[in-house]
Rosetta silent file (secondary structure, phi, psi, omega in degrees, C-alpha in Angstrom):
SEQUENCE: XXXXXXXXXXXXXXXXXXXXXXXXXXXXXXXXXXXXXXXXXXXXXXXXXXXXXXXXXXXXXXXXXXXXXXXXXXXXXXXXXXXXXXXXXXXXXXXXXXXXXXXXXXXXXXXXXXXXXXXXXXXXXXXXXXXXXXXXXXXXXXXXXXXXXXXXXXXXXXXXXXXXXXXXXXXXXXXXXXXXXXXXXXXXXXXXXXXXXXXXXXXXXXXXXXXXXXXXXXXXXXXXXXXXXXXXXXXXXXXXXXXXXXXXXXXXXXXXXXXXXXXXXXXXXXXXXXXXXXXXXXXXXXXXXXXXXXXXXXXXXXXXXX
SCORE:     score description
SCORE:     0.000 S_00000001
   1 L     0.000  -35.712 -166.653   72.900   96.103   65.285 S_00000001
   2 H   -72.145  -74.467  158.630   75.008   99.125   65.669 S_00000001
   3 H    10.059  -76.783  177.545   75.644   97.876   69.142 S_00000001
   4 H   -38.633  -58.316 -176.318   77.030   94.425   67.952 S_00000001
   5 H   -75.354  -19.904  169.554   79.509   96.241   65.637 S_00000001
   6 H   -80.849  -39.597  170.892   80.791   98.155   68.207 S_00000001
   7 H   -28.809  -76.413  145.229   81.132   95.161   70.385 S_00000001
   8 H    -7.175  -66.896 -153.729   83.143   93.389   67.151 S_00000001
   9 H  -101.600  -40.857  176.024   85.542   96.091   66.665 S_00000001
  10 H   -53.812  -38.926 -160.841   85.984   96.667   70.563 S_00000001
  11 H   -95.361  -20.589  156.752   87.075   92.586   71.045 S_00000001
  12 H   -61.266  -23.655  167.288   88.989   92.943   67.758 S_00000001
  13 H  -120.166   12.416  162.994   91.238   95.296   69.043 S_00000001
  14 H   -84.758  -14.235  174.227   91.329   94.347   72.092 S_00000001
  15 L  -100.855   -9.699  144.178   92.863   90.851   70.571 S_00000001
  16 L   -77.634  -19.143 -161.348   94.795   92.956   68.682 S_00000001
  17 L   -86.982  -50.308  179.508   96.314   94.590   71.268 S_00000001
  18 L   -38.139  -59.094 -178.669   96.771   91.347   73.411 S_00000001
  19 L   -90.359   37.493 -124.880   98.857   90.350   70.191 S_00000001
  20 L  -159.713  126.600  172.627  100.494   92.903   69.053 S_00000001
  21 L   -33.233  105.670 -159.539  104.326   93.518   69.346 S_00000001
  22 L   -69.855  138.628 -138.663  105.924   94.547   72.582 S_00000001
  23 L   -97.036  131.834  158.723  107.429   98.234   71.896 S_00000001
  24 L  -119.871  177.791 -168.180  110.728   99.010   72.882 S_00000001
  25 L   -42.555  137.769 -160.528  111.851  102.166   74.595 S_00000001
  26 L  -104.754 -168.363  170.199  112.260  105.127   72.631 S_00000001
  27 L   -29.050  150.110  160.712  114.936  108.544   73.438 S_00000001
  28 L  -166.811  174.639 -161.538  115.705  108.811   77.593 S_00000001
  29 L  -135.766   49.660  178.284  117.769  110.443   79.847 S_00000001
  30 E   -89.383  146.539  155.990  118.821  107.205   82.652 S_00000001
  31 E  -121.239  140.974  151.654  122.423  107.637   83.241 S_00000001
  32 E   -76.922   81.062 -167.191  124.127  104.720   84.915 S_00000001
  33 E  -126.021  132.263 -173.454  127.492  104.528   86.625 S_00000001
  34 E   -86.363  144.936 -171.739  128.929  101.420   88.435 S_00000001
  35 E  -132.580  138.701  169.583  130.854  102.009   91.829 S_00000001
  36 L   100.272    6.704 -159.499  133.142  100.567   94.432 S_00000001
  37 L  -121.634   18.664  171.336  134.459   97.228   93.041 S_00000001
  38 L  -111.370  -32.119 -174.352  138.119   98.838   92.533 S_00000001
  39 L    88.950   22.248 -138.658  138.947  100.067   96.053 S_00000001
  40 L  -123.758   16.145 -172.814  140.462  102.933   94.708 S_00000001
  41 L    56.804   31.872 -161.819  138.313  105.523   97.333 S_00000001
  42 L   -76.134  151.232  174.820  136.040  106.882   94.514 S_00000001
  43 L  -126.404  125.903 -176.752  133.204  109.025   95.916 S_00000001
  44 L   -53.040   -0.272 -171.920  129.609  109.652   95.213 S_00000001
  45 L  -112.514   15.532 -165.916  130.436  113.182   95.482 S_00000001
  46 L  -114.679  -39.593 -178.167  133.323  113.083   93.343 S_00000001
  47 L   -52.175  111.124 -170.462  131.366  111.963   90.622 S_00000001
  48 L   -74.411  174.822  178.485  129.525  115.040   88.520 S_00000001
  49 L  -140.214  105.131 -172.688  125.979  114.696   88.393 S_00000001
  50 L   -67.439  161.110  168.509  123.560  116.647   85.720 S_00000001
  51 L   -60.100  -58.287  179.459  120.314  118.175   86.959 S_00000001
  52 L   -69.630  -11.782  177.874  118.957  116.837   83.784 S_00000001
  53 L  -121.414  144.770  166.964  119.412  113.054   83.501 S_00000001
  54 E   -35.773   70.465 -143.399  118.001  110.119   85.420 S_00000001
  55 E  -111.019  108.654 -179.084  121.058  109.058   87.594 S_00000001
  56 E   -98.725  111.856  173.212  121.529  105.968   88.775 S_00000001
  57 E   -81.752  136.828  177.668  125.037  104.794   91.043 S_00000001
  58 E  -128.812  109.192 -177.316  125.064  100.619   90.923 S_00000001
  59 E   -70.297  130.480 -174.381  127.338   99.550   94.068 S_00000001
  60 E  -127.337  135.155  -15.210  129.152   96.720   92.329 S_00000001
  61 E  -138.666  173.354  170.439  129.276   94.160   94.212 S_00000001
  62 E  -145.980  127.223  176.551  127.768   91.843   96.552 S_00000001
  63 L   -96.853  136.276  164.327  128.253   88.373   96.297 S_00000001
  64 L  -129.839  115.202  166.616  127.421   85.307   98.061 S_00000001
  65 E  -138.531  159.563 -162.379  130.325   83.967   98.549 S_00000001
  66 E  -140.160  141.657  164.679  132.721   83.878  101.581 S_00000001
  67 L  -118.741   33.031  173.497  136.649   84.378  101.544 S_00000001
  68 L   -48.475  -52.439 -160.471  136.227   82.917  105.013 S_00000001
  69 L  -106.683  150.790 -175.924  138.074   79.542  102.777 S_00000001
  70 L  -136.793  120.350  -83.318  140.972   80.169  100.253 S_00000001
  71 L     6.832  137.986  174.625  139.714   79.648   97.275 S_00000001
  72 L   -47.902  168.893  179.850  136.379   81.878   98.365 S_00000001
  73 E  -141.834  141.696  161.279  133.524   79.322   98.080 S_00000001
  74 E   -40.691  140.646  149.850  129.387   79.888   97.336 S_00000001
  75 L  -117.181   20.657  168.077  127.240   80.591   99.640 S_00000001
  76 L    63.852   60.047  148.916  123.423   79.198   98.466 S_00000001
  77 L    79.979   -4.723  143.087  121.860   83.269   97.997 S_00000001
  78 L   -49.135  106.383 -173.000  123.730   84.579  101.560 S_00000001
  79 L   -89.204  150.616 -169.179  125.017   87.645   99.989 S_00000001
  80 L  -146.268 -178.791 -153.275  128.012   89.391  101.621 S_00000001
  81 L  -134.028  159.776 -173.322  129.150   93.277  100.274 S_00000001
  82 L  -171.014    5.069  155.622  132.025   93.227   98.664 S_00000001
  83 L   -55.419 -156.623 -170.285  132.051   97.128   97.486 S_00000001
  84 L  -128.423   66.913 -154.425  134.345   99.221   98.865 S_00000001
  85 L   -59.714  -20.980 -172.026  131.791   99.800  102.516 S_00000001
  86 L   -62.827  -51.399  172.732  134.540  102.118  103.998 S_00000001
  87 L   -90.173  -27.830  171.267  133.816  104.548  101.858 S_00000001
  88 L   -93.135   34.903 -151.013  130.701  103.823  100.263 S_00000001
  89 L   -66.192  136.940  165.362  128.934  104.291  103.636 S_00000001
  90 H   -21.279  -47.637 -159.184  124.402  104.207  104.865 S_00000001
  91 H   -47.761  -58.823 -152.868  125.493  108.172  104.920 S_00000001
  92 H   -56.414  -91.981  177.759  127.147  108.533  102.088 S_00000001
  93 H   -18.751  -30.053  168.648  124.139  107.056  100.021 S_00000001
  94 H   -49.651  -87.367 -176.175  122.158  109.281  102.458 S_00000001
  95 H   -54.294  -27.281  178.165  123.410  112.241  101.909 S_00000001
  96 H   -67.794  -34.262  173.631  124.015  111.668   97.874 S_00000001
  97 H   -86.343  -28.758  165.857  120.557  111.323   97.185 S_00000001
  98 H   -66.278  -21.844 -165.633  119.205  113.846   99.802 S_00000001
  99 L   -94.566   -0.787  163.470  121.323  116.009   98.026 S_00000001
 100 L  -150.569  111.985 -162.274  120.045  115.265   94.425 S_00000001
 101 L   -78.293  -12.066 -171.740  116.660  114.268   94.019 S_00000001
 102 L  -101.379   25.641 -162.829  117.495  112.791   90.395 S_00000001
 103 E  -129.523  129.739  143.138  120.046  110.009   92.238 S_00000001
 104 E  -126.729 -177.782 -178.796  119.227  106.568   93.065 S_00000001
 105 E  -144.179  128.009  167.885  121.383  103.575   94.363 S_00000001
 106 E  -128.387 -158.648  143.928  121.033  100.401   93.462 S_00000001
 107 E  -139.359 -178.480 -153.581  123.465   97.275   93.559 S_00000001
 108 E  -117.997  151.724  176.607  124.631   94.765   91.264 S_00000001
 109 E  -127.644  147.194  176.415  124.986   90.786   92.573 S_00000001
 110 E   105.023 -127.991 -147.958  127.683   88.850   90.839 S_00000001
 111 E   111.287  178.997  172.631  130.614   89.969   88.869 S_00000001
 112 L  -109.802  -18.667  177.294  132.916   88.257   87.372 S_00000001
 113 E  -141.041 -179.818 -153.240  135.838   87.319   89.912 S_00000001
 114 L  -163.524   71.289 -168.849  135.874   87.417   93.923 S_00000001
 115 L    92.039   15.524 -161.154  139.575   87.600   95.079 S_00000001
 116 L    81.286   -9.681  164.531  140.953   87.077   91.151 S_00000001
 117 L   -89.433  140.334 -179.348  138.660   83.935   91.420 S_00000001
 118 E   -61.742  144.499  165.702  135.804   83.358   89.263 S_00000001
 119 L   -84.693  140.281  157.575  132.125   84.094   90.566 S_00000001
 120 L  -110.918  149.938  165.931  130.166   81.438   89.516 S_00000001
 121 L  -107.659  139.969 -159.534  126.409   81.167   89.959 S_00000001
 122 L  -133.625 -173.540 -163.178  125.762   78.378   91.910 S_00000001
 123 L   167.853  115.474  169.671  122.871   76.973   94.189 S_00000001
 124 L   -64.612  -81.322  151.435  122.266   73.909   96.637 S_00000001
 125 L   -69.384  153.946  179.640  118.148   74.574   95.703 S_00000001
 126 H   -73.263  -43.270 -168.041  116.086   76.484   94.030 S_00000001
 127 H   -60.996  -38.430 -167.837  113.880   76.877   97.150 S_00000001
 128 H   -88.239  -38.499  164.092  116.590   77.494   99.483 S_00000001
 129 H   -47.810  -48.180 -161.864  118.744   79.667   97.390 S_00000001
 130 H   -59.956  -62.338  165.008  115.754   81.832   96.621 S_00000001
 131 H   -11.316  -77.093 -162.670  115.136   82.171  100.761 S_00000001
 132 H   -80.182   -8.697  167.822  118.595   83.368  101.497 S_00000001
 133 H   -71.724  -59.638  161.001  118.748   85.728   99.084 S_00000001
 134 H   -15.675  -85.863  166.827  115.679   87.337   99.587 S_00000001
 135 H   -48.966  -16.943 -172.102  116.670   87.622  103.805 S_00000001
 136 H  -114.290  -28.667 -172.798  120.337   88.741  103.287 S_00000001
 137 H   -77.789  -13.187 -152.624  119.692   90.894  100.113 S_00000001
 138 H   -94.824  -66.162 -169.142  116.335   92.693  101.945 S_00000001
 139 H   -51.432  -26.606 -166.512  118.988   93.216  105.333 S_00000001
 140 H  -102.009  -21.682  178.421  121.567   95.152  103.070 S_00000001
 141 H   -53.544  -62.138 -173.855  118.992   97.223  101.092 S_00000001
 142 H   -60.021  -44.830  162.129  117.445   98.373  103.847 S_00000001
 143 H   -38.183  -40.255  175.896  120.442   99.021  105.784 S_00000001
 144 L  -117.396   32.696  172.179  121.780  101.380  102.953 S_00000001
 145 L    37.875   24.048  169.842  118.461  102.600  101.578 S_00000001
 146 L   -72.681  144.581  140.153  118.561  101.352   97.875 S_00000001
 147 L    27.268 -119.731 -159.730  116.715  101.075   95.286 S_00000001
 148 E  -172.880  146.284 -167.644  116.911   98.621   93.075 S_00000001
 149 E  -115.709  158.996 -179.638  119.498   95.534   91.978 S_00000001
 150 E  -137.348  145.072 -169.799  121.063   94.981   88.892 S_00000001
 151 E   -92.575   74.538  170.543  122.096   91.031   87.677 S_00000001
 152 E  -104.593   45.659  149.797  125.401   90.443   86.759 S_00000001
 153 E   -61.523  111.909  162.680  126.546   87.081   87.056 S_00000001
 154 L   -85.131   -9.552 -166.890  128.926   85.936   84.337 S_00000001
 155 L  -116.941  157.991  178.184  129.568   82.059   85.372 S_00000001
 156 L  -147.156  122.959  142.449  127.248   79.351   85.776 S_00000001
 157 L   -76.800    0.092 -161.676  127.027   75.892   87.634 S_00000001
 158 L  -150.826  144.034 -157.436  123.550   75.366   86.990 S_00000001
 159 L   -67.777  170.154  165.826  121.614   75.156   83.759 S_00000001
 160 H   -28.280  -42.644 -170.851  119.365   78.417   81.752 S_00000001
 161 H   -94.593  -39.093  165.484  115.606   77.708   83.256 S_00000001
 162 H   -26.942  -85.541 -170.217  117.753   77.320   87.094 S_00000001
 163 H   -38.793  -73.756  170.708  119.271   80.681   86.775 S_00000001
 164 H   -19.333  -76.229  170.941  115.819   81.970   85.409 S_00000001
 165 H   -85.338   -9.890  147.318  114.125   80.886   88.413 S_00000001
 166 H   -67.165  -29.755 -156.169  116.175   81.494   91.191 S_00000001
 167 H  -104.095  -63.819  157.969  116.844   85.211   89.946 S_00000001
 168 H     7.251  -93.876 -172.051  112.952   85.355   88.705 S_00000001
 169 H   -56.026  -24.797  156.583  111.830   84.802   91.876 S_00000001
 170 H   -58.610  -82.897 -169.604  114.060   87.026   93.700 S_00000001
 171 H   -33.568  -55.405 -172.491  113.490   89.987   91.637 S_00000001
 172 H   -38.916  -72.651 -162.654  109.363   88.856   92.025 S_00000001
 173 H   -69.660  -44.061 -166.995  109.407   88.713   95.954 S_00000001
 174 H   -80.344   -2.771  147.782  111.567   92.176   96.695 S_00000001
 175 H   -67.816  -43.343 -175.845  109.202   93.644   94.339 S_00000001
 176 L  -101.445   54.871  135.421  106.194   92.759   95.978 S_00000001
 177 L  -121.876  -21.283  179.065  107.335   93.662   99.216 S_00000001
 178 L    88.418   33.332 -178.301  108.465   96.572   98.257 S_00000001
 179 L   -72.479  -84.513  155.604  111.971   96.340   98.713 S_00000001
 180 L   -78.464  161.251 -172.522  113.270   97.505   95.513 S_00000001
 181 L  -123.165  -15.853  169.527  111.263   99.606   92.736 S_00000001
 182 L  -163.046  164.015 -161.836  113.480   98.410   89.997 S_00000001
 183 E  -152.990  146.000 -175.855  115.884   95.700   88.758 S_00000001
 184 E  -132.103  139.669  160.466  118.097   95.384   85.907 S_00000001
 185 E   -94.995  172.595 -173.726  120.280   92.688   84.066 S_00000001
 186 L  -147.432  101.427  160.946  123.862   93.223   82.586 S_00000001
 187 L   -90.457  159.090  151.463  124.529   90.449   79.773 S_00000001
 188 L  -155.202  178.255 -144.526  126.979   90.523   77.241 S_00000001
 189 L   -74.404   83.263  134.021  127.486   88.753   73.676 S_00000001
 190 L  -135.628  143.894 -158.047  128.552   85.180   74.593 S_00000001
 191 H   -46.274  -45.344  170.601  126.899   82.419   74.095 S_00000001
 192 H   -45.787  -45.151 -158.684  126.886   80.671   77.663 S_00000001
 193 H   -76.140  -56.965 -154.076  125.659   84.386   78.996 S_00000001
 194 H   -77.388  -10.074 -168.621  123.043   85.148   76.776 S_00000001
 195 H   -78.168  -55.945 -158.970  121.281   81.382   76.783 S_00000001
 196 H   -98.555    5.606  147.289  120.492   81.767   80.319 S_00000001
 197 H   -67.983  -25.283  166.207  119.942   85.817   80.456 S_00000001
 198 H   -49.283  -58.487  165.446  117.416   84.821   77.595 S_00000001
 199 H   -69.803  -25.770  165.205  115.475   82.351   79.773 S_00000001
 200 H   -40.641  -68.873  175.896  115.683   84.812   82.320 S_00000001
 201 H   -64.235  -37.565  179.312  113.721   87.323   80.233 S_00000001
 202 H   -51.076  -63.598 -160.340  111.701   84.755   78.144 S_00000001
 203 H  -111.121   -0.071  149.129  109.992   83.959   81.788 S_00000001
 204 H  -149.231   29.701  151.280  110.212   87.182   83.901 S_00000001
 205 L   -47.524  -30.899  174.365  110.999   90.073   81.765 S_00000001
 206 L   -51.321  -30.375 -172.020  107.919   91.600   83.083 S_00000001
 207 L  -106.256   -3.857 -158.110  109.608   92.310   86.115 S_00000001
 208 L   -76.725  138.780  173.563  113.236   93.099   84.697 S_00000001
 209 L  -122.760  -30.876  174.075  113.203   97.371   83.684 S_00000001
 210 E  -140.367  139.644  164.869  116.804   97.449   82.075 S_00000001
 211 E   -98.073  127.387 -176.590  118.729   95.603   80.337 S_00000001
 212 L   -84.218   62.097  178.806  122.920   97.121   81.216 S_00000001
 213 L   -66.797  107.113 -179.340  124.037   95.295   78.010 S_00000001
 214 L   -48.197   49.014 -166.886  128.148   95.206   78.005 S_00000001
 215 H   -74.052    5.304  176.864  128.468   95.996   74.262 S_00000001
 216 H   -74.562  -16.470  175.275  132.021   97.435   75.526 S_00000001
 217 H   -65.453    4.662  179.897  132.928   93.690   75.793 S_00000001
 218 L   -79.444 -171.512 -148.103  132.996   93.532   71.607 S_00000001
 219 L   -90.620  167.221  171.219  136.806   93.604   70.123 S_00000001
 220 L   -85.540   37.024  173.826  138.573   97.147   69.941 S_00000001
 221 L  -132.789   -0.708 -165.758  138.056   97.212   66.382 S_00000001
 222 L   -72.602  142.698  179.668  134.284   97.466   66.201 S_00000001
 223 L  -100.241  159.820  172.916  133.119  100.353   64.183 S_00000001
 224 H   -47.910  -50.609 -167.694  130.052  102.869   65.202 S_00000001
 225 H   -76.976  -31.504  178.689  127.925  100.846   62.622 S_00000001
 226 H   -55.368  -39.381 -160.999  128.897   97.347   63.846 S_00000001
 227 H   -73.102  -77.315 -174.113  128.131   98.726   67.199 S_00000001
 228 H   -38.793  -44.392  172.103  124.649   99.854   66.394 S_00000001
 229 L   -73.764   24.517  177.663  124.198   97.272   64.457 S_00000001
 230 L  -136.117  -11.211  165.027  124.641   94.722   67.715 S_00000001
 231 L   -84.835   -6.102  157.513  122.384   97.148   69.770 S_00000001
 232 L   -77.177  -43.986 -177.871  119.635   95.966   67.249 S_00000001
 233 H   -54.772  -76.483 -172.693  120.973   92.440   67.440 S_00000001
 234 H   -87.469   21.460  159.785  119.504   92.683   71.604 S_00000001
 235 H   -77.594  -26.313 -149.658  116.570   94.962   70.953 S_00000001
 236 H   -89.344  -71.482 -147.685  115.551   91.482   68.567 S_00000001
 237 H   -77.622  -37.786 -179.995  117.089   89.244   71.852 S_00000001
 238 L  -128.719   93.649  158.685  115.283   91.043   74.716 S_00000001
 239 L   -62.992  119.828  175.901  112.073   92.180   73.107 S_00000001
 240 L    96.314  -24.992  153.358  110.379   95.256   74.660 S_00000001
 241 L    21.961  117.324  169.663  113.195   95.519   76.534 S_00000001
 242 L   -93.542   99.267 -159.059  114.634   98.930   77.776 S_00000001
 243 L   -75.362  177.242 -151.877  118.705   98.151   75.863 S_00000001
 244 L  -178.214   99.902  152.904  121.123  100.811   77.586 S_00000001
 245 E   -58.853 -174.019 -141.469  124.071  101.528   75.458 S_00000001
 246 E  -170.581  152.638  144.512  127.355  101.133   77.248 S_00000001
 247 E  -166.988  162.682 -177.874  131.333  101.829   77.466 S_00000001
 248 L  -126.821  156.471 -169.301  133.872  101.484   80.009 S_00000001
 249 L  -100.784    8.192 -165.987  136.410  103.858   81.201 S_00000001
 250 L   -98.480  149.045 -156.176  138.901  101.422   82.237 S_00000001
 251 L   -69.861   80.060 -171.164  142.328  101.385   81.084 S_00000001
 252 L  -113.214 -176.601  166.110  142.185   98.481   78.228 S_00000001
 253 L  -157.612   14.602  161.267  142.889   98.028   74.665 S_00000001
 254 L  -123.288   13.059  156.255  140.265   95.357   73.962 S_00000001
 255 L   -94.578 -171.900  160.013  137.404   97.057   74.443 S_00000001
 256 L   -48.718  156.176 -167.759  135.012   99.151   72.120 S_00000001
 257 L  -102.059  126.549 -152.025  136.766  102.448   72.050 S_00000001
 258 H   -90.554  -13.687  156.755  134.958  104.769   73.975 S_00000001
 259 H   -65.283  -89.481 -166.429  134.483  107.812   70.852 S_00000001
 260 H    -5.201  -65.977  167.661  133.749  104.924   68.944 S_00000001
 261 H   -47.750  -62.554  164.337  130.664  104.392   71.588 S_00000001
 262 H   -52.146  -50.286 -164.360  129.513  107.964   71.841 S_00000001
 263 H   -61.474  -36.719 -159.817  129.464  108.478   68.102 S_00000001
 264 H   -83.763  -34.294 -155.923  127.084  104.841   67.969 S_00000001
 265 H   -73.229  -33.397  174.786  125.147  106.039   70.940 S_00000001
 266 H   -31.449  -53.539 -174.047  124.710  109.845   69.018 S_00000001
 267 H   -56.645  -57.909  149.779  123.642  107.762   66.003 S_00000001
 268 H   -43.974  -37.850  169.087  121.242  105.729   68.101 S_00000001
 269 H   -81.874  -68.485  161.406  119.684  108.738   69.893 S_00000001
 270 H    -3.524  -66.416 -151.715  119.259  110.079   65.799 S_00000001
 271 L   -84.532   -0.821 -173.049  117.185  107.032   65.690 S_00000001
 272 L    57.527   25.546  141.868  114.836  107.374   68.877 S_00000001
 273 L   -93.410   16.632  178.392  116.697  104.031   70.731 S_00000001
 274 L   -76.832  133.849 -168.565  118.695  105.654   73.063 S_00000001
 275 L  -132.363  -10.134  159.786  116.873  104.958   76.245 S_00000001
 276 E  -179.022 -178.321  165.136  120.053  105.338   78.367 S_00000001
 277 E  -150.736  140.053 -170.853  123.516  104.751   78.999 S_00000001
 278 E  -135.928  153.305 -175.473  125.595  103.293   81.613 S_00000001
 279 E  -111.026  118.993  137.496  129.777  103.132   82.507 S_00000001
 280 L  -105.267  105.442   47.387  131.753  100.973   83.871 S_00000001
 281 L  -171.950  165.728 -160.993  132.941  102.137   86.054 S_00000001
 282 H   -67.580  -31.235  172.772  133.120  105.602   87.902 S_00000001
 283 H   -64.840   -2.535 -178.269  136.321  104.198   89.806 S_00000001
 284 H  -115.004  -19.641 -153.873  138.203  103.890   86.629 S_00000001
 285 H  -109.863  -21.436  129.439  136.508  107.672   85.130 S_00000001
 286 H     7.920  -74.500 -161.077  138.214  108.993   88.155 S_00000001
 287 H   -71.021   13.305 -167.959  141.763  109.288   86.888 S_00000001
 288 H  -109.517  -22.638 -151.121  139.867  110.986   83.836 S_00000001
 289 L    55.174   41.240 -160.923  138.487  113.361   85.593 S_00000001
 290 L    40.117   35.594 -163.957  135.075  112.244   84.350 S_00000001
 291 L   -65.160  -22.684 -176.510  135.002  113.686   81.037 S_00000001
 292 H   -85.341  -41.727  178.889  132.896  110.789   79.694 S_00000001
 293 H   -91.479   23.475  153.557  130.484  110.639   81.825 S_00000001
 294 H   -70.979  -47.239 -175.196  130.105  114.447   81.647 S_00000001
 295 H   -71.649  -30.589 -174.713  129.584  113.615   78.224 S_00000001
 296 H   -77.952  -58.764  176.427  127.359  110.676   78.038 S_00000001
 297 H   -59.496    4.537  153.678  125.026  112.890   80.796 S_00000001
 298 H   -96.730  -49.875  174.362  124.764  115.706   78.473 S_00000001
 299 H   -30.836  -75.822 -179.660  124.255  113.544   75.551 S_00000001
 300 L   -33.973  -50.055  170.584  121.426  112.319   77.331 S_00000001
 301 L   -66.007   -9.980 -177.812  120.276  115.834   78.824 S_00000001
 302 L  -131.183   21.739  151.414  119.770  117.326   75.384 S_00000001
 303 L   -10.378  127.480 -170.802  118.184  114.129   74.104 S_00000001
 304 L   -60.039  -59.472  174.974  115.285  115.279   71.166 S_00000001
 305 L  -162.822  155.774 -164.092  112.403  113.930   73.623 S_00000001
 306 L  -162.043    0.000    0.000  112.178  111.328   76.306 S_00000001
C-alpha cells in the first residue's frame, strides 16, 4: 500500500513537472558585443575585456547574398562574409580567445542592409536553402574557429512557419554535428519581426540559448520603467527564454538612451532578470573609448549571483 502511494505521488509530480512553467533565466554575467559590420578597423584587442564576465564577440555579418549584380541579389543559404575579414582575421580570433579563456566568437547571419540595400530573407526551398546553408555556414566556422551564430534577419519574402523552418533546421543540424555549441536570435518590437521570430521559438526554442532582443530600437524617449517594463513584455513572448538586455553605442538620437539602459538593466539585475547584456556595436564604442561596455561588463561582474 505504502508502495502504491509512493508510486502516486512519484507520477504526480512527475506530470507536474512535465507541466509546469518553463523558468526563465535568473542574474548572469554573458557580455555580448557585435563586430566588423562598420569597416572602421575595430580590433578584438582594442576592445577591454573583464576576467569576470562571459564574453562573447558576434562578427556581424554574413549574408547570402552576392554584390556580384547591382542591386546585390539572394543567394538560397550560400552565405558570403561580409565583416570586415581584413582585419577580423582565423588569427585574430585565434589569438583573442587563446588569450582569454572567457572569449568566444560567434557570427550573426542577416542584418538589415547589404550595400545600403535591404537584406531580405528569402529562399528558392526549404530543402535546398537549408543544404546550402548548412555547407557554406559549416566552411566559414570552421575556417575561423567559432562558436556559435546569432539570427538577425530583419526582412522577409517568405511567410512565419518558412523562416521557422529553414532557420530551425539549420540551427538543429550544426548542433548535432557539432559545429556550433550555441545559437542566438536578435528580434526587435515590430510586428512583421516578432510574428515570425515567434514561430521560430514556438517550434525550436529548444535549440535557440539567447534571445539579443534590440530594445535600443524603442523611441529616445522611453523611460527606465517603460524599458523594463518591455523586457517583461518578451520574457511573456519568448517563454523560458534567456532575454539579454541591450543598447547601442552608435551615434543616433532615436534610440533608447544609453544611461537610460544601464539604469533599466541595474533595476533588472535588482530583480534577478538580468541574464546578460549585449552592444551594438564595438565599432561604434570605439570613438568612446569603450566606457559602456566597461560598464555594462562590470555591471555584470558584480552581479548578486549568477
Amino acid at each position: 500500500m505504502a508502495s502504491s502511494k509512493l508510486i502516486a505521488v512519484a507520477f504526480l509530480s512527475s506530470l507536474m513537472a512535465l507541466h509546469a512553467p518553463m523558468t526563465t533565466a535568473a542574474n548572469s554575467n554573458l557580455f555580448r558585443d557585435y563586430i566588423g559590420a562598420i569597416f572602421n578597423g575595430v580590433r578584438f584587442t582594442d576592445v577591454p575585456i573583464n576576467p569576470r564576465v562571459r564574453f562573447d564577440f558576434i562578427l556581424a555579418f554574413v549574408i547570402d547574398y552576392t554584390t556580384a549584380t547591382e542591386p546585390p541579389t539572394p543567394t538560397n543559404g550560400q552565405f558570403n562574409i561580409f565583416w570586415q575579414s581584413s582585419i577580423l582575421t582565423p588569427s585574430a580570433v585565434a589569438s583573442i580567445k587563446q588569450s582569454n579563456p572567457n572569449v568566444r566568437v560567434a557570427v550573426s547571419l542577416g542584418g538589415a542592409t547589404v550595400n545600403n540595400r535591404p537584406v531580405f530573407f528569402n529562399i528558392t526551398s526549404v530543402d535546398s536553402w537549408v543544404q546550402n546553408a548548412v555547407s557554406s555556414l559549416t566552411g566559414i566556422i570552421q575556417r575561423y574557429n567559432l562558436d556559435g551564430i546569432d539570427i538577425d534577419y530583419e526582412q522577409f519574402q517568405v511567410d512565419p512557419a518558412t523562416f521557422a523552418e529553414c532557420v530551425g533546421r539549420l540551427v538543429t543540424a550544426l548542433k548535432r554535428s557539432g559545429v556550433i555549441r550555441f545559437a542566438s536570435i536578435a528580434p526587435f518590437d515590430n510586428a512583421d519581426v516578432q510574428r515570425h521570430y515567434q514561430a521560430l521559438w514556438a517550434s525550436y526554442g529548444s535549440v535557440i540559448d539567447y534571445v539579443n532582443f534590440q530594445f535600443y530600437a524603442y523611441s529616445a524617449s522611453t523611460t527606465e520603467a517603460q524599458y523594463v517594463s518591455h523586457f517583461d513584455d518578451q520574457i511573456a513572448n519568448y517563454p523560458g527564454g534567456n532575454i539579454l538586455a541591450s543598447f547601442t553605442t552608435a551615434p543616433t538620437t532615436t534610440s533608447v538612451p544609453i544611461n537610460t539602459s544601464l539604469n533599466a538593466c541595474r533595476t533588472l539585475q535588482a530583480q534577478g532578470k538580468l541574464y546578460g547584456i549585449f552592444i551594438w556595436a564595438a565599432d561604434h564604442s570605439r570613438s568612446q573609448g569603450f566606457r559602456f561596455d566597461t560598464q555594462a561588463q562590470e555591471l555584470l561582474a558584480n552581479a548578486p549571483s549568477y
